[in-house]
């Protein structure tokens, strides 16, 4: 498949939407979805991501803010004039038609010659493994084949923007992986501007060139996978992204001599010089200390600056293990290729460059 000629950069400026003048579903969202890239909008149920998608599609006019396709203000332009294609959570097919006719509908509406329609349908069917189903009635298809048909009808249009609203949610796991791979290949080959909404971080991290993370109608962070994973702007993003999410420990800030020590119950951690400087600069009394499971170093021998922990749980994940350590009453998850026994004493080191520190209300300071 060739790259589309007509693509769009999508720009949102301070977009908000309130339902019935009571429920603010989207609050002050500003972001730019790059031309020819896939932007994944990720967040828990009810965070406002589908409302934002519907605003981009033109199905909802925002209460305030602007939506641009390239330099065109499309905030109040109806869906049919935006040249967007959509695939929804539940497959949408015309059940009284064959798969061939379902795929051909957008082309027939544009009065494209029959020979060209036949060629385009053939190409899309081969790409989505629908060739054997072209003559079948859509009503009798399995959910995953119906969703492939929905996707095929969307991408055959060569729209400016392709919008996917949790398209893999209601199909079985094996078919979900296969269809996700098709979307990845389509993105690579076609380089279309795609907005992909999901609550599944695995989908977002696999598909997205950039990831927008939402909560309570607000955009918490927007960036590359590496940015949101390595440098989360909030403790929510830190815990939401990753499997498992970042270890987070709420601590009081105490001072012994000239040293800053973070403590919580029996847990004690002496802050590094850089972290101490940032805490003192802000005069913080409480912080949240964070570190990823795979960044923690373990040893069976006591190391300088190490914390002592006890192995409480082990999970075998094939080429690595996830273990839960108790250190000073804090439960810490660690990814390691090593095997530890329940009850075994383990010494824990937090590498300074991998530590993250958040304010009590969840904002990154280091």
Coordinates of C-alpha atoms in Angstrom, one line a residue:
X1 CA 0.0 0.0 0.0
X2 CA 1.2 3.5 -0.8
X3 CA 1.4 6.3 1.6
X4 CA -1.6 8.6 1.6
X5 CA -1.2 11.9 -0.2
X6 CA -3.6 13.8 2.0
X7 CA -2.8 13.7 5.7
X8 CA -3.5 15.9 8.6
X9 CA -1.8 17.3 11.6
X10 CA -4.3 17.6 14.4
X11 CA -4.0 20.4 16.8
X12 CA -6.2 20.8 20.0
X13 CA -6.1 24.1 21.8
X14 CA -7.5 24.2 25.3
X15 CA -10.4 21.9 24.5
X16 CA -13.0 21.3 27.2
X17 CA -16.4 19.7 27.2
X18 CA -19.1 19.6 29.8
X19 CA -22.2 17.4 29.5
X20 CA -25.5 18.9 30.6
X21 CA -23.6 21.9 32.2
X22 CA -22.7 19.6 35.1
X23 CA -20.2 16.9 34.2
X24 CA -16.8 18.1 32.8
X25 CA -15.6 15.1 30.7
X26 CA -12.7 16.9 29.1
X27 CA -10.8 19.8 30.7
X28 CA -8.4 22.2 28.9
X29 CA -6.7 19.6 26.7
X30 CA -4.0 21.0 24.4
X31 CA -1.9 18.6 22.2
X32 CA -0.6 18.1 18.6
X33 CA -1.1 14.8 16.8
X34 CA 1.6 14.6 14.1
X35 CA 1.0 14.1 10.4
X36 CA 1.3 10.5 9.5
X37 CA 1.8 9.2 13.1
X38 CA -0.3 7.1 15.5
X39 CA -1.3 8.9 18.7
X40 CA -2.6 6.5 21.4
X41 CA -4.9 8.1 23.9
X42 CA -4.7 6.0 27.1
X43 CA -6.5 6.1 30.4
X44 CA -8.9 4.3 32.7
X45 CA -12.6 4.1 32.0
X46 CA -14.4 7.4 32.3
X47 CA -11.2 9.6 31.9
X48 CA -12.6 11.5 28.9
X49 CA -10.6 9.8 26.1
X50 CA -13.7 8.8 24.1
X51 CA -15.2 12.2 24.4
X52 CA -12.0 13.7 23.2
X53 CA -12.0 11.3 20.2
X54 CA -15.5 12.3 19.3
X55 CA -14.6 15.9 19.4
X56 CA -11.7 15.2 17.0
X57 CA -14.2 13.3 14.8
X58 CA -16.7 16.1 14.8
X59 CA -19.4 14.1 16.6
X60 CA -19.3 16.5 19.5
X61 CA -18.7 20.3 19.4
X62 CA -16.6 21.2 22.4
X63 CA -17.9 23.5 25.1
X64 CA -14.7 25.6 24.6
X65 CA -11.4 25.4 22.8
X66 CA -10.4 24.8 19.1
X67 CA -9.7 21.8 16.9
X68 CA -7.5 22.2 13.8
X69 CA -6.7 19.9 10.9
X70 CA -3.5 21.4 9.6
X71 CA -4.3 25.1 9.6
X72 CA -8.0 24.7 9.2
X73 CA -10.3 25.4 12.2
X74 CA -12.7 22.5 12.1
X75 CA -14.2 22.9 15.5
X76 CA -17.7 23.3 14.1
X77 CA -17.2 21.5 10.8
X78 CA -19.5 18.4 10.7
X79 CA -18.0 14.9 10.6
X80 CA -18.9 14.2 6.9
X81 CA -16.9 17.2 5.8
X82 CA -13.7 16.3 7.9
X83 CA -12.9 13.2 5.8
X84 CA -12.3 11.0 8.8
X85 CA -12.9 7.3 9.1
X86 CA -13.9 5.6 12.3
X87 CA -13.8 2.1 13.8
X88 CA -15.7 1.6 17.0
X89 CA -15.5 -0.8 20.0
X90 CA -18.3 -2.9 18.6
X91 CA -18.0 -4.0 15.0
X92 CA -20.3 -2.1 12.6
X93 CA -21.2 -4.1 9.5
X94 CA -24.1 -4.1 7.2
X95 CA -25.5 -7.6 8.0
X96 CA -27.6 -7.9 4.9
X97 CA -24.6 -7.5 2.7
X98 CA -21.5 -9.6 1.8
X99 CA -18.1 -8.7 3.1
X100 CA -17.2 -7.5 -0.5
X101 CA -20.2 -5.1 -0.5
X102 CA -19.3 -3.8 3.0
X103 CA -15.8 -3.0 1.9
X104 CA -17.0 -1.4 -1.4
X105 CA -19.6 0.9 0.1
X106 CA -17.3 4.0 0.6
X107 CA -16.0 3.6 -2.9
X108 CA -19.4 3.2 -4.5
X109 CA -20.5 6.4 -2.7
X110 CA -17.7 8.3 -4.4
X111 CA -18.7 6.7 -7.8
X112 CA -15.4 5.1 -8.3
X113 CA -15.3 2.9 -11.4
X114 CA -16.2 -0.8 -10.8
X115 CA -12.8 -2.1 -12.0
X116 CA -11.0 0.2 -9.5
X117 CA -13.3 -0.8 -6.7
X118 CA -12.6 -4.5 -7.4
X119 CA -8.9 -3.9 -7.3
X120 CA -9.0 -1.9 -4.0
X121 CA -11.3 -4.4 -2.3
X122 CA -9.0 -7.2 -3.4
X123 CA -6.0 -5.3 -2.0
X124 CA -7.6 -4.6 1.4
X125 CA -9.1 -8.1 1.7
X126 CA -5.6 -9.6 1.1
X127 CA -4.1 -7.3 3.7
X128 CA -6.7 -8.2 6.3
X129 CA -7.0 -11.9 5.4
X130 CA -10.6 -11.4 4.3
X131 CA -10.3 -12.9 0.8
X132 CA -12.0 -16.2 1.8
X133 CA -14.9 -14.2 3.3
X134 CA -15.7 -11.8 0.5
X135 CA -18.8 -13.7 -0.7
X136 CA -20.1 -14.4 2.8
X137 CA -23.0 -12.6 4.4
X138 CA -21.6 -10.3 7.1
X139 CA -24.3 -11.3 9.6
X140 CA -22.8 -14.8 9.9
X141 CA -19.3 -13.8 10.7
X142 CA -17.4 -14.1 14.0
X143 CA -16.8 -10.9 15.9
X144 CA -13.1 -10.7 14.9
X145 CA -13.9 -11.1 11.2
X146 CA -16.7 -8.4 11.5
X147 CA -14.1 -6.1 13.1
X148 CA -11.6 -6.8 10.3
X149 CA -14.4 -5.9 7.9
X150 CA -15.1 -2.6 9.8
X151 CA -11.4 -1.8 9.7
X152 CA -11.2 -2.6 6.0
X153 CA -14.2 -0.3 5.3
X154 CA -12.5 2.5 7.2
X155 CA -9.0 2.2 5.6
X156 CA -10.2 1.7 2.1
X157 CA -11.5 5.3 2.1
X158 CA -8.0 6.9 2.2
X159 CA -9.3 9.4 4.7
X160 CA -7.3 12.3 6.2
X161 CA -7.6 10.8 9.7
X162 CA -8.3 7.3 10.9
X163 CA -9.9 7.1 14.3
X164 CA -10.0 3.8 16.3
X165 CA -12.1 3.7 19.5
X166 CA -11.0 0.6 21.5
X167 CA -11.3 -1.6 18.4
X168 CA -9.8 -4.7 20.0
X169 CA -11.8 -4.8 23.2
X170 CA -14.6 -7.2 22.2
X171 CA -12.7 -9.9 20.3
X172 CA -10.9 -13.0 21.7
X173 CA -7.2 -12.7 22.7
X174 CA -5.7 -14.6 19.8
X175 CA -7.7 -12.5 17.2
X176 CA -6.8 -9.4 19.2
X177 CA -3.1 -10.0 18.7
X178 CA -3.5 -10.7 15.0
X179 CA -5.6 -7.6 14.4
X180 CA -3.2 -5.5 16.4
X181 CA -0.4 -6.7 14.2
X182 CA -2.4 -5.7 11.1
X183 CA -2.8 -2.2 12.5
X184 CA 0.9 -2.0 13.2
X185 CA 1.7 -3.1 9.6
X186 CA -0.9 -0.6 8.2
X187 CA 0.7 2.2 10.2
X188 CA 4.1 1.4 8.9
X189 CA 3.1 1.0 5.3
X190 CA 0.5 3.7 4.9
X191 CA 1.9 6.3 7.4
X192 CA -1.6 7.6 8.0
X193 CA -2.6 10.0 10.8
X194 CA -4.2 7.7 13.3
X195 CA -5.9 8.4 16.7
X196 CA -6.2 5.2 18.8
X197 CA -8.2 5.2 22.0
X198 CA -7.6 2.4 24.5
X199 CA -7.5 1.6 28.2
X200 CA -5.0 -1.2 27.5
X201 CA -1.4 0.0 28.0
X202 CA -0.1 -2.9 26.0
X203 CA -1.9 -1.7 22.9
X204 CA -0.9 1.9 23.5
X205 CA 2.8 1.0 24.0
X206 CA 2.9 -1.3 21.0
X207 CA 1.1 0.9 18.5
X208 CA 1.7 4.5 19.6
X209 CA 4.3 6.8 18.2
X210 CA 3.2 9.1 21.0
X211 CA 1.1 8.4 24.0
X212 CA -1.4 10.8 25.6
X213 CA -2.3 9.7 29.2
X214 CA -5.6 11.1 30.6
X215 CA -7.3 11.0 34.0
X216 CA -10.4 12.8 35.2
X217 CA -10.7 14.6 31.9
X218 CA -7.2 16.1 32.0
X219 CA -4.2 15.4 29.9
X220 CA -1.5 14.4 32.4
X221 CA 1.3 13.7 29.9
X222 CA 1.9 13.5 26.2
X223 CA 5.1 12.1 24.7
X224 CA 7.0 9.2 23.4
X225 CA 7.0 5.8 25.1
X226 CA 10.4 6.4 26.5
X227 CA 9.4 9.9 27.9
X228 CA 6.3 8.7 29.7
X229 CA 8.0 5.5 31.0
X230 CA 11.3 6.9 32.1
X231 CA 10.2 10.4 33.2
X232 CA 6.5 10.3 34.2
X233 CA 5.3 13.7 35.1
X234 CA 2.9 12.4 37.9
X235 CA 2.8 9.5 40.2
X236 CA -0.4 8.4 38.5
X237 CA 1.4 8.1 35.2
X238 CA 4.3 6.3 37.0
X239 CA 1.9 3.7 38.5
X240 CA -0.4 3.4 35.4
X241 CA 2.4 2.7 32.9
X242 CA 4.5 -0.4 33.2
X243 CA 3.9 -4.0 34.2
X244 CA 4.2 -3.8 37.1
X245 CA 3.8 0.0 37.6
X246 CA 6.5 2.0 39.3
X247 CA 7.1 1.3 43.0
X248 CA 5.9 4.3 44.9
X249 CA 6.6 4.9 48.6
X250 CA 5.0 7.8 50.6
X251 CA 7.6 9.2 52.9
X252 CA 8.2 11.9 55.5
X253 CA 11.2 14.1 55.1
X254 CA 13.4 14.1 58.1
X255 CA 16.9 15.5 58.8
X256 CA 19.7 13.8 60.7
X257 CA 22.8 16.1 61.1
X258 CA 23.2 17.4 57.5
X259 CA 21.5 14.4 55.9
X260 CA 18.0 14.1 54.6
X261 CA 16.4 10.8 55.3
X262 CA 13.0 9.7 53.8
X263 CA 11.1 7.5 56.2
X264 CA 7.8 5.7 56.5
X265 CA 7.3 3.5 59.5
X266 CA 10.4 1.3 59.7
X267 CA 11.4 2.1 56.2
X268 CA 14.4 4.4 55.9
X269 CA 16.2 5.8 52.8
X270 CA 19.0 8.3 52.8
X271 CA 18.4 10.8 50.0
X272 CA 21.1 11.5 47.5
X273 CA 22.7 14.9 47.3
X274 CA 20.7 16.0 44.3
X275 CA 17.4 14.8 45.7
X276 CA 18.1 16.4 49.0
X277 CA 18.9 19.7 47.3
X278 CA 15.5 19.6 45.4
X279 CA 13.6 18.7 48.5
X280 CA 15.2 21.5 50.5
X281 CA 14.7 24.0 47.7
X282 CA 10.9 23.3 47.8
X283 CA 10.8 22.9 51.6
X284 CA 8.9 19.7 51.3
X285 CA 7.8 17.8 54.3
X286 CA 6.4 14.8 52.5
X287 CA 7.3 13.2 49.2
X288 CA 6.7 10.0 47.2
X289 CA 9.8 8.0 46.2
X290 CA 9.5 6.0 43.0
X291 CA 11.6 3.4 41.1
X292 CA 10.8 0.9 38.4
X293 CA 10.9 -2.8 39.2
X294 CA 13.6 -3.6 36.6
X295 CA 15.9 -0.8 37.8
X296 CA 16.4 -2.1 41.4
X297 CA 19.6 -4.0 42.0
X298 CA 19.7 -7.0 44.3
X299 CA 22.4 -8.9 46.1
X300 CA 22.7 -11.7 48.6
X301 CA 25.6 -9.8 50.2
X302 CA 25.3 -6.5 52.1
X303 CA 26.3 -3.6 49.8
X304 CA 27.2 0.0 50.7
X305 CA 24.0 2.0 51.0
X306 CA 21.8 -1.1 50.5
X307 CA 18.5 -1.7 52.3
X308 CA 17.7 -5.1 53.8
X309 CA 14.6 -6.9 52.6
X310 CA 12.9 -10.2 52.8
X311 CA 11.4 -12.1 49.9
X312 CA 7.7 -12.6 50.4
X313 CA 6.3 -13.6 46.9
X314 CA 7.9 -14.9 43.7
X315 CA 6.3 -15.0 40.3
X316 CA 8.0 -17.0 37.5
X317 CA 7.6 -15.2 34.1
X318 CA 9.9 -17.4 32.1
X319 CA 13.0 -15.4 31.4
X320 CA 12.7 -13.3 34.5
X321 CA 11.0 -13.3 37.9
X322 CA 8.9 -10.7 39.6
X323 CA 9.5 -10.9 43.4
X324 CA 7.9 -8.9 46.2
X325 CA 10.3 -7.8 48.9
X326 CA 9.4 -6.4 52.3
X327 CA 11.8 -3.7 53.4
X328 CA 10.9 -1.8 56.6
X329 CA 7.2 -2.7 56.0
X330 CA 7.2 -1.4 52.4
X331 CA 6.3 -3.9 49.6
X332 CA 8.6 -3.5 46.6
X333 CA 8.3 -5.3 43.3
X334 CA 11.5 -6.2 41.5
X335 CA 12.1 -7.7 38.1
X336 CA 15.2 -10.0 38.1
X337 CA 16.5 -13.0 36.2
X338 CA 17.7 -14.4 39.5
X339 CA 15.6 -16.8 41.6
X340 CA 15.0 -16.1 45.3
X341 CA 13.3 -18.2 47.9
X342 CA 10.4 -17.0 50.0
X343 CA 11.8 -15.9 53.4
X344 CA 15.3 -15.3 51.9
X345 CA 17.2 -12.2 53.0
X346 CA 18.0 -9.8 50.1
X347 CA 19.9 -6.5 49.9
X348 CA 18.4 -3.8 47.8
X349 CA 20.1 -0.9 46.0
X350 CA 18.3 2.0 44.3
X351 CA 20.5 3.4 41.5
X352 CA 20.5 7.2 41.9
X353 CA 19.8 7.9 38.2
X354 CA 16.7 5.7 38.2
X355 CA 15.0 7.3 41.3
X356 CA 12.1 9.5 40.8
X357 CA 10.6 11.8 43.5
X358 CA 7.1 13.3 43.4
X359 CA 5.4 15.8 45.7
X360 CA 2.7 14.5 48.0
X361 CA 0.0 15.5 45.5
X362 CA 1.8 13.6 42.8
X363 CA 3.9 15.9 40.7
X364 CA 7.5 15.1 39.6
X365 CA 10.4 17.0 41.1
X366 CA 13.3 14.7 40.2

